[in-house]
Amino acid sequence: MFARTTAWPLVALFTAGYLAPYLLPTTVGRLDSGLPLTATQAGAIGSALLLSSATAGFALASRVDRIGPRTLARIGLALAVLGYGTAAMTGNVWVVVAGALVGGFGSGTATTVAATGIAAQPDPHRTTTLGLLGVSALAGAVYLTVPHLGAGHGQPLAAIALTALAVWPLTGRLPLRTAVAHTPLDGSRLPHLRSGLVLAAAMLCWSLAQNSLWGVSGRIGLEQAHLAEATVGVVFAVALGAGLFGVTVAGAVGPRFGRAVPVGAGTVVIAGCIVLSASATGLKSFAVGEIAWNLIYPVVLSYVIGLAASLDPRGRWAVLVGSASSLGTAAGPLAGSVLAARAGFAVMGVVLAVGLLVIAVPMTVVALRAGRWGLVAQFPAPLSGRDSATDVAKAA
């Protein structure tokens, strides 16, 4: 098992792995402005990066024990430094794409090791919260700093690479090997099959809608709200702080009020926030929409994770629902870019909001059924809004 003393290296590894999706708006925006790419092409690169990261989680979630946490963490960090560093230093589009894919796989690998270790900690909630604090603070600092470092696509990518490099020495405190564990997907037939499939399908669409907005939020602030890049960075920094507050509140409240109301009503509120943010034409509406959205989003996500865990005590539905969520997350930037290019930001927001309102119905029904069945699972440590399947699996 992971030793108690490895908590801080795990927090650092968590931060390095999660930084790329947290910086997605500025990364996509700078790819668009700094390279000969259309907005849709830049969004596609962002989606490819996230898909590569999710693929690492799918492929390595059950192999951390076999390969060894220290070895796998170092492989992931090395890939992140190589991929993001190369993409930051070149203007060749195809090299940038390859670097983003390699770096994304490295980020996903680091996140997988961190999630496995955090799940084995005596207090995983505390360790997860520290990780969220670290990545939120670092991402906020990058958003405040990057606008003052000049134009170009390389600054956010370089920040991710340098973070991975800085975390490397801490991997020496991770164990070489851990006890071999069985994957939660082994074993008997899945219980509550219909509800689980409905929840997985809904979560794919739910995550796609969230990250469709997140992937183009930077462009909304710059192009439609007519804000300076520095101002947009401040808004994102405050929004990330609000998200951390939401995660903390969700963990403190737990399932004492059930899950149907937080999941259903919370999704409706998120839909309103998306409409407000996507239609913003000035600082006030943009800031209110982004901050409110980032406050509510992780709260609802926490309850959905708990709902998936309650469908199967062995955590198999949590793995599958998390995998579906990761696919939606990866497709989000491209979907948002395509919608914005064809219909405009405001119409994109309305389309995403209507989709969320439709999705809220089956999600709420599943939560109500779980309540009637008397399914109770330990409320998992809340996770980042830009999570991977591995994190969801380990939260179960």
mmCIF file of N, CA and C in Angstrom, residues 164-268:
data_model
loop_
_atom_site.group_PDB
_atom_site.id
_atom_site.type_symbol
_atom_site.label_atom_id
_atom_site.label_comp_id
_atom_site.label_asym_id
_atom_site.label_seq_id
_atom_site.Cartn_x
_atom_site.Cartn_y
_atom_site.Cartn_z
ATOM 1 N N ALA A 164 5.487 19.882 -14.330
ATOM 2 C CA ALA A 164 5.842 18.459 -14.321
ATOM 3 C C ALA A 164 7.308 18.274 -13.950
ATOM 4 N N LEU A 165 8.170 19.133 -14.470
ATOM 5 C CA LEU A 165 9.592 19.046 -14.154
ATOM 6 C C LEU A 165 9.851 19.326 -12.677
ATOM 7 N N ALA A 166 9.142 20.294 -12.110
ATOM 8 C CA ALA A 166 9.327 20.640 -10.702
ATOM 9 C C ALA A 166 8.848 19.532 -9.774
ATOM 10 N N VAL A 167 7.844 18.773 -10.201
ATOM 11 C CA VAL A 167 7.294 17.707 -9.354
ATOM 12 C C VAL A 167 8.170 16.453 -9.388
ATOM 13 N N TRP A 168 8.962 16.290 -10.431
ATOM 14 C CA TRP A 168 9.762 15.075 -10.615
ATOM 15 C C TRP A 168 10.537 14.662 -9.359
ATOM 16 N N PRO A 169 11.306 15.558 -8.680
ATOM 17 C CA PRO A 169 12.085 15.119 -7.510
ATOM 18 C C PRO A 169 11.236 14.508 -6.392
ATOM 19 N N LEU A 170 9.980 14.906 -6.280
ATOM 20 C CA LEU A 170 9.118 14.391 -5.211
ATOM 21 C C LEU A 170 8.696 12.946 -5.443
ATOM 22 N N THR A 171 8.846 12.445 -6.662
ATOM 23 C CA THR A 171 8.441 11.066 -6.932
ATOM 24 C C THR A 171 9.336 10.054 -6.224
ATOM 25 N N GLY A 172 10.499 10.510 -5.749
ATOM 26 C CA GLY A 172 11.371 9.607 -5.011
ATOM 27 C C GLY A 172 10.755 9.088 -3.733
ATOM 28 N N ARG A 173 9.708 9.753 -3.249
ATOM 29 C CA ARG A 173 9.039 9.311 -2.025
ATOM 30 C C ARG A 173 7.866 8.379 -2.300
ATOM 31 N N LEU A 174 7.602 8.110 -3.573
ATOM 32 C CA LEU A 174 6.559 7.144 -3.917
ATOM 33 C C LEU A 174 7.141 5.733 -3.880
ATOM 34 N N PRO A 175 6.333 4.736 -3.539
ATOM 35 C CA PRO A 175 6.853 3.359 -3.483
ATOM 36 C C PRO A 175 7.146 2.806 -4.867
ATOM 37 N N LEU A 176 8.124 1.901 -4.930
ATOM 38 C CA LEU A 176 8.430 1.234 -6.190
ATOM 39 C C LEU A 176 7.337 0.259 -6.582
ATOM 40 N N ARG A 177 6.764 -0.420 -5.609
ATOM 41 C CA ARG A 177 5.732 -1.420 -5.862
ATOM 42 C C ARG A 177 4.664 -1.323 -4.774
ATOM 43 N N THR A 178 3.440 -1.708 -5.110
ATOM 44 C CA THR A 178 2.360 -1.832 -4.130
ATOM 45 C C THR A 178 1.746 -3.208 -4.276
ATOM 46 N N ALA A 179 0.920 -3.570 -3.307
ATOM 47 C CA ALA A 179 0.236 -4.861 -3.376
ATOM 48 C C ALA A 179 -0.673 -4.901 -4.585
ATOM 49 N N VAL A 180 -0.681 -6.022 -5.291
ATOM 50 C CA VAL A 180 -1.501 -6.170 -6.485
ATOM 51 C C VAL A 180 -2.969 -6.131 -6.112
ATOM 52 N N ALA A 181 -3.724 -5.314 -6.805
ATOM 53 C CA ALA A 181 -5.166 -5.175 -6.542
ATOM 54 C C ALA A 181 -5.953 -5.620 -7.753
ATOM 55 N N HIS A 182 -7.188 -5.988 -7.528
ATOM 56 C CA HIS A 182 -8.066 -6.398 -8.624
ATOM 57 C C HIS A 182 -8.831 -5.192 -9.136
ATOM 58 N N THR A 183 -9.019 -5.135 -10.436
ATOM 59 C CA THR A 183 -9.806 -4.050 -11.001
ATOM 60 C C THR A 183 -11.260 -4.176 -10.586
ATOM 61 N N PRO A 184 -11.933 -3.072 -10.293
ATOM 62 C CA PRO A 184 -13.326 -3.135 -9.860
ATOM 63 C C PRO A 184 -14.274 -3.620 -10.946
ATOM 64 N N LEU A 185 -13.795 -3.784 -12.173
ATOM 65 C CA LEU A 185 -14.672 -4.276 -13.226
ATOM 66 C C LEU A 185 -14.735 -5.800 -13.270
ATOM 67 N N ASP A 186 -13.889 -6.484 -12.425
ATOM 68 C CA ASP A 186 -13.934 -7.936 -12.386
ATOM 69 C C ASP A 186 -15.193 -8.405 -11.664
ATOM 70 N N GLY A 187 -15.637 -9.602 -11.975
ATOM 71 C CA GLY A 187 -16.641 -10.230 -11.127
ATOM 72 C C GLY A 187 -17.996 -10.378 -11.749
ATOM 73 N N SER A 188 -19.003 -10.372 -10.891
ATOM 74 C CA SER A 188 -20.353 -10.765 -11.251
ATOM 75 C C SER A 188 -21.084 -9.680 -12.042
ATOM 76 N N ARG A 189 -22.330 -10.014 -12.384
ATOM 77 C CA ARG A 189 -23.169 -9.132 -13.198
ATOM 78 C C ARG A 189 -23.418 -7.808 -12.487
ATOM 79 N N LEU A 190 -23.455 -6.746 -13.285
ATOM 80 C CA LEU A 190 -23.680 -5.416 -12.730
ATOM 81 C C LEU A 190 -25.107 -5.288 -12.202
ATOM 82 N N PRO A 191 -25.292 -4.762 -11.005
ATOM 83 C CA PRO A 191 -26.650 -4.519 -10.496
ATOM 84 C C PRO A 191 -27.232 -3.248 -11.096
ATOM 85 N N HIS A 192 -28.560 -3.130 -11.053
ATOM 86 C CA HIS A 192 -29.258 -1.918 -11.496
ATOM 87 C C HIS A 192 -28.788 -1.498 -12.890
ATOM 88 N N LEU A 193 -28.828 -2.453 -13.826
ATOM 89 C CA LEU A 193 -28.252 -2.248 -15.151
ATOM 90 C C LEU A 193 -28.881 -1.061 -15.875
ATOM 91 N N ARG A 194 -30.222 -0.981 -15.885
ATOM 92 C CA ARG A 194 -30.886 0.095 -16.628
ATOM 93 C C ARG A 194 -30.529 1.464 -16.068
ATOM 94 N N SER A 195 -30.590 1.606 -14.760
ATOM 95 C CA SER A 195 -30.267 2.905 -14.153
ATOM 96 C C SER A 195 -28.817 3.275 -14.398
ATOM 97 N N GLY A 196 -27.929 2.295 -14.316
ATOM 98 C CA GLY A 196 -26.522 2.579 -14.549
ATOM 99 C C GLY A 196 -26.253 3.037 -15.971
ATOM 100 N N LEU A 197 -26.868 2.376 -16.943
ATOM 101 C CA LEU A 197 -26.673 2.772 -18.337
ATOM 102 C C LEU A 197 -27.239 4.161 -18.609
ATOM 103 N N VAL A 198 -28.408 4.448 -18.028
ATOM 104 C CA VAL A 198 -29.006 5.775 -18.199
ATOM 105 C C VAL A 198 -28.091 6.847 -17.621
ATOM 106 N N LEU A 199 -27.557 6.580 -16.429
ATOM 107 C CA LEU A 199 -26.685 7.558 -15.789
ATOM 108 C C LEU A 199 -25.393 7.751 -16.591
ATOM 109 N N ALA A 200 -24.827 6.656 -17.125
ATOM 110 C CA ALA A 200 -23.599 6.764 -17.908
ATOM 111 C C ALA A 200 -23.835 7.584 -19.173
ATOM 112 N N ALA A 201 -24.931 7.310 -19.880
ATOM 113 C CA ALA A 201 -25.236 8.061 -21.094
ATOM 114 C C ALA A 201 -25.479 9.538 -20.780
ATOM 115 N N ALA A 202 -26.192 9.796 -19.692
ATOM 116 C CA ALA A 202 -26.463 11.182 -19.315
ATOM 117 C C ALA A 202 -25.180 11.915 -18.936
ATOM 118 N N MET A 203 -24.271 11.232 -18.240
ATOM 119 C CA MET A 203 -23.041 11.879 -17.826
ATOM 120 C C MET A 203 -22.135 12.207 -19.003
ATOM 121 N N LEU A 204 -22.172 11.371 -20.037
ATOM 122 C CA LEU A 204 -21.390 11.686 -21.233
ATOM 123 C C LEU A 204 -21.863 13.028 -21.808
ATOM 124 N N CYS A 205 -23.171 13.188 -21.940
ATOM 125 C CA CYS A 205 -23.726 14.432 -22.478
ATOM 126 C C CYS A 205 -23.535 15.594 -21.506
ATOM 127 N N TRP A 206 -23.679 15.325 -20.218
ATOM 128 C CA TRP A 206 -23.529 16.357 -19.189
ATOM 129 C C TRP A 206 -22.120 16.941 -19.219
ATOM 130 N N SER A 207 -21.102 16.073 -19.254
ATOM 131 C CA SER A 207 -19.715 16.537 -19.280
ATOM 132 C C SER A 207 -19.381 17.229 -20.596
ATOM 133 N N LEU A 208 -19.956 16.736 -21.692
ATOM 134 C CA LEU A 208 -19.723 17.373 -22.984
ATOM 135 C C LEU A 208 -20.227 18.815 -22.963
ATOM 136 N N ALA A 209 -21.407 19.036 -22.385
ATOM 137 C CA ALA A 209 -21.953 20.389 -22.324
ATOM 138 C C ALA A 209 -21.063 21.309 -21.486
ATOM 139 N N GLN A 210 -20.620 20.813 -20.323
ATOM 140 C CA GLN A 210 -19.788 21.646 -19.451
ATOM 141 C C GLN A 210 -18.497 22.062 -20.154
ATOM 142 N N ASN A 211 -17.825 21.095 -20.773
ATOM 143 C CA ASN A 211 -16.525 21.390 -21.361
ATOM 144 C C ASN A 211 -16.630 22.036 -22.729
ATOM 145 N N SER A 212 -17.810 21.987 -23.346
ATOM 146 C CA SER A 212 -18.031 22.788 -24.549
ATOM 147 C C SER A 212 -17.931 24.271 -24.204
ATOM 148 N N LEU A 213 -18.510 24.651 -23.070
ATOM 149 C CA LEU A 213 -18.395 26.042 -22.630
ATOM 150 C C LEU A 213 -16.979 26.364 -22.162
ATOM 151 N N TRP A 214 -16.412 25.481 -21.330
ATOM 152 C CA TRP A 214 -15.085 25.740 -20.762
ATOM 153 C C TRP A 214 -14.044 25.901 -21.871
ATOM 154 N N GLY A 215 -14.174 25.117 -22.933
ATOM 155 C CA GLY A 215 -13.195 25.179 -24.006
ATOM 156 C C GLY A 215 -13.201 26.483 -24.778
ATOM 157 N N VAL A 216 -14.314 27.206 -24.781
ATOM 158 C CA VAL A 216 -14.393 28.471 -25.536
ATOM 159 C C VAL A 216 -14.606 29.671 -24.613
ATOM 160 N N SER A 217 -14.529 29.464 -23.308
ATOM 161 C CA SER A 217 -14.773 30.571 -22.375
ATOM 162 C C SER A 217 -13.797 31.722 -22.585
ATOM 163 N N GLY A 218 -12.533 31.391 -22.868
ATOM 164 C CA GLY A 218 -11.559 32.450 -23.106
ATOM 165 C C GLY A 218 -11.922 33.305 -24.302
ATOM 166 N N ARG A 219 -12.393 32.665 -25.369
ATOM 167 C CA ARG A 219 -12.789 33.408 -26.570
ATOM 168 C C ARG A 219 -14.026 34.255 -26.312
ATOM 169 N N ILE A 220 -14.947 33.753 -25.491
ATOM 170 C CA ILE A 220 -16.136 34.551 -25.160
ATOM 171 C C ILE A 220 -15.718 35.843 -24.474
ATOM 172 N N GLY A 221 -14.811 35.725 -23.510
ATOM 173 C CA GLY A 221 -14.353 36.911 -22.800
ATOM 174 C C GLY A 221 -13.632 37.901 -23.693
ATOM 175 N N LEU A 222 -12.804 37.383 -24.600
ATOM 176 C CA LEU A 222 -12.003 38.262 -25.455
ATOM 177 C C LEU A 222 -12.808 38.843 -26.612
ATOM 178 N N GLU A 223 -13.549 37.993 -27.297
ATOM 179 C CA GLU A 223 -14.185 38.399 -28.558
ATOM 180 C C GLU A 223 -15.575 38.993 -28.384
ATOM 181 N N GLN A 224 -16.347 38.455 -27.431
ATOM 182 C CA GLN A 224 -17.735 38.919 -27.297
ATOM 183 C C GLN A 224 -17.903 39.911 -26.157
ATOM 184 N N ALA A 225 -17.240 39.645 -25.030
ATOM 185 C CA ALA A 225 -17.327 40.582 -23.909
ATOM 186 C C ALA A 225 -16.317 41.717 -24.037
ATOM 187 N N HIS A 226 -15.388 41.594 -25.011
ATOM 188 C CA HIS A 226 -14.414 42.654 -25.309
ATOM 189 C C HIS A 226 -13.555 42.994 -24.090
ATOM 190 N N LEU A 227 -13.075 41.951 -23.409
ATOM 191 C CA LEU A 227 -12.222 42.138 -22.247
ATOM 192 C C LEU A 227 -10.763 41.914 -22.629
ATOM 193 N N ALA A 228 -9.874 42.514 -21.884
ATOM 194 C CA ALA A 228 -8.449 42.269 -22.076
ATOM 195 C C ALA A 228 -8.109 40.869 -21.559
ATOM 196 N N GLU A 229 -7.043 40.301 -22.103
ATOM 197 C CA GLU A 229 -6.659 38.952 -21.675
ATOM 198 C C GLU A 229 -6.366 38.912 -20.184
ATOM 199 N N ALA A 230 -5.766 39.961 -19.652
ATOM 200 C CA ALA A 230 -5.473 40.006 -18.222
ATOM 201 C C ALA A 230 -6.759 39.975 -17.397
ATOM 202 N N THR A 231 -7.781 40.681 -17.856
ATOM 203 C CA THR A 231 -9.059 40.696 -17.138
ATOM 204 C C THR A 231 -9.715 39.327 -17.164
ATOM 205 N N VAL A 232 -9.684 38.684 -18.337
ATOM 206 C CA VAL A 232 -10.229 37.333 -18.438
ATOM 207 C C VAL A 232 -9.486 36.393 -17.488
ATOM 208 N N GLY A 233 -8.170 36.551 -17.402
ATOM 209 C CA GLY A 233 -7.392 35.722 -16.483
ATOM 210 C C GLY A 233 -7.800 35.902 -15.038
ATOM 211 N N VAL A 234 -8.089 37.143 -14.646
ATOM 212 C CA VAL A 234 -8.540 37.399 -13.269
ATOM 213 C C VAL A 234 -9.884 36.718 -13.016
ATOM 214 N N VAL A 235 -10.802 36.813 -13.983
ATOM 215 C CA VAL A 235 -12.114 36.166 -13.830
ATOM 216 C C VAL A 235 -11.943 34.665 -13.651
ATOM 217 N N PHE A 236 -11.104 34.040 -14.473
ATOM 218 C CA PHE A 236 -10.891 32.606 -14.352
ATOM 219 C C PHE A 236 -10.254 32.244 -13.013
ATOM 220 N N ALA A 237 -9.323 33.063 -12.546
ATOM 221 C CA ALA A 237 -8.685 32.793 -11.259
ATOM 222 C C ALA A 237 -9.714 32.818 -10.126
ATOM 223 N N VAL A 238 -10.581 33.806 -10.138
ATOM 224 C CA VAL A 238 -11.629 33.880 -9.113
ATOM 225 C C VAL A 238 -12.607 32.718 -9.260
ATOM 226 N N ALA A 239 -12.942 32.361 -10.504
ATOM 227 C CA ALA A 239 -13.862 31.249 -10.736
ATOM 228 C C ALA A 239 -13.298 29.941 -10.210
ATOM 229 N N LEU A 240 -11.996 29.721 -10.393
ATOM 230 C CA LEU A 240 -11.372 28.504 -9.873
ATOM 231 C C LEU A 240 -11.401 28.489 -8.345
ATOM 232 N N GLY A 241 -11.235 29.640 -7.736
ATOM 233 C CA GLY A 241 -11.358 29.715 -6.287
ATOM 234 C C GLY A 241 -12.774 29.403 -5.828
ATOM 235 N N ALA A 242 -13.761 29.874 -6.575
ATOM 236 C CA ALA A 242 -15.150 29.555 -6.247
ATOM 237 C C ALA A 242 -15.408 28.067 -6.374
ATOM 238 N N GLY A 243 -14.800 27.425 -7.392
ATOM 239 C CA GLY A 243 -14.957 25.989 -7.551
ATOM 240 C C GLY A 243 -14.398 25.222 -6.369
ATOM 241 N N LEU A 244 -13.261 25.660 -5.865
ATOM 242 C CA LEU A 244 -12.679 25.007 -4.690
ATOM 243 C C LEU A 244 -13.598 25.146 -3.484
ATOM 244 N N PHE A 245 -14.203 26.322 -3.324
ATOM 245 C CA PHE A 245 -15.148 26.523 -2.231
ATOM 246 C C PHE A 245 -16.347 25.584 -2.376
ATOM 247 N N GLY A 246 -16.846 25.443 -3.621
ATOM 248 C CA GLY A 246 -17.971 24.547 -3.851
ATOM 249 C C GLY A 246 -17.639 23.111 -3.511
ATOM 250 N N VAL A 247 -16.434 22.665 -3.890
ATOM 251 C CA VAL A 247 -16.002 21.304 -3.574
ATOM 252 C C VAL A 247 -15.967 21.090 -2.063
ATOM 253 N N THR A 248 -15.431 22.066 -1.348
ATOM 254 C CA THR A 248 -15.324 21.952 0.103
ATOM 255 C C THR A 248 -16.706 21.877 0.759
ATOM 256 N N VAL A 249 -17.632 22.706 0.294
ATOM 257 C CA VAL A 249 -18.986 22.701 0.846
ATOM 258 C C VAL A 249 -19.673 21.371 0.577
ATOM 259 N N ALA A 250 -19.526 20.853 -0.650
ATOM 260 C CA ALA A 250 -20.145 19.573 -0.986
ATOM 261 C C ALA A 250 -19.626 18.460 -0.098
ATOM 262 N N GLY A 251 -18.333 18.467 0.170
ATOM 263 C CA GLY A 251 -17.769 17.445 1.041
ATOM 264 C C GLY A 251 -18.270 17.559 2.466
ATOM 265 N N ALA A 252 -18.496 18.797 2.928
ATOM 266 C CA ALA A 252 -18.968 18.999 4.293
ATOM 267 C C ALA A 252 -20.435 18.609 4.449
ATOM 268 N N VAL A 253 -21.243 18.925 3.444
ATOM 269 C CA VAL A 253 -22.679 18.630 3.521
ATOM 270 C C VAL A 253 -22.950 17.150 3.328
ATOM 271 N N GLY A 254 -22.259 16.531 2.345
ATOM 272 C CA GLY A 254 -22.460 15.103 2.099
ATOM 273 C C GLY A 254 -23.858 14.803 1.589
ATOM 274 N N PRO A 255 -24.326 13.567 1.751
ATOM 275 C CA PRO A 255 -25.615 13.155 1.191
ATOM 276 C C PRO A 255 -26.797 13.365 2.137
ATOM 277 N N ARG A 256 -26.650 14.223 3.128
ATOM 278 C CA ARG A 256 -27.701 14.346 4.147
ATOM 279 C C ARG A 256 -29.023 14.853 3.576
ATOM 280 N N PHE A 257 -29.000 15.562 2.451
ATOM 281 C CA PHE A 257 -30.228 16.045 1.823
ATOM 282 C C PHE A 257 -30.623 15.200 0.616
ATOM 283 N N GLY A 258 -30.016 14.039 0.487
ATOM 284 C CA GLY A 258 -30.282 13.196 -0.665
ATOM 285 C C GLY A 258 -29.476 13.642 -1.865
ATOM 286 N N ARG A 259 -29.712 12.990 -3.005
ATOM 287 C CA ARG A 259 -28.964 13.331 -4.215
ATOM 288 C C ARG A 259 -29.855 13.854 -5.340
ATOM 289 N N ALA A 260 -31.145 13.562 -5.299
ATOM 290 C CA ALA A 260 -32.020 13.951 -6.406
ATOM 291 C C ALA A 260 -32.081 15.471 -6.555
ATOM 292 N N VAL A 261 -32.274 16.188 -5.468
ATOM 293 C CA VAL A 261 -32.380 17.646 -5.547
ATOM 294 C C VAL A 261 -31.064 18.284 -5.983
ATOM 295 N N PRO A 262 -29.914 17.931 -5.366
ATOM 296 C CA PRO A 262 -28.663 18.538 -5.848
ATOM 297 C C PRO A 262 -28.365 18.236 -7.309
ATOM 298 N N VAL A 263 -28.641 17.002 -7.750
ATOM 299 C CA VAL A 263 -28.345 16.641 -9.139
ATOM 300 C C VAL A 263 -29.301 17.346 -10.098
ATOM 301 N N GLY A 264 -30.600 17.270 -9.842
ATOM 302 C CA GLY A 264 -31.578 17.857 -10.751
ATOM 303 C C GLY A 264 -31.578 19.371 -10.719
ATOM 304 N N ALA A 265 -31.783 19.936 -9.530
ATOM 305 C CA ALA A 265 -31.837 21.396 -9.422
ATOM 306 C C ALA A 265 -30.489 22.022 -9.752
ATOM 307 N N GLY A 266 -29.411 21.367 -9.328
ATOM 308 C CA GLY A 266 -28.087 21.896 -9.624
ATOM 309 C C GLY A 266 -27.820 21.971 -11.119
ATOM 310 N N THR A 267 -28.247 20.954 -11.861
ATOM 311 C CA THR A 267 -28.064 20.968 -13.316
ATOM 312 C C THR A 267 -28.875 22.087 -13.959
ATOM 313 N N VAL A 268 -30.069 22.335 -13.440
ATOM 314 C CA VAL A 268 -30.880 23.442 -13.962
ATOM 315 C C VAL A 268 -30.168 24.783 -13.731
#
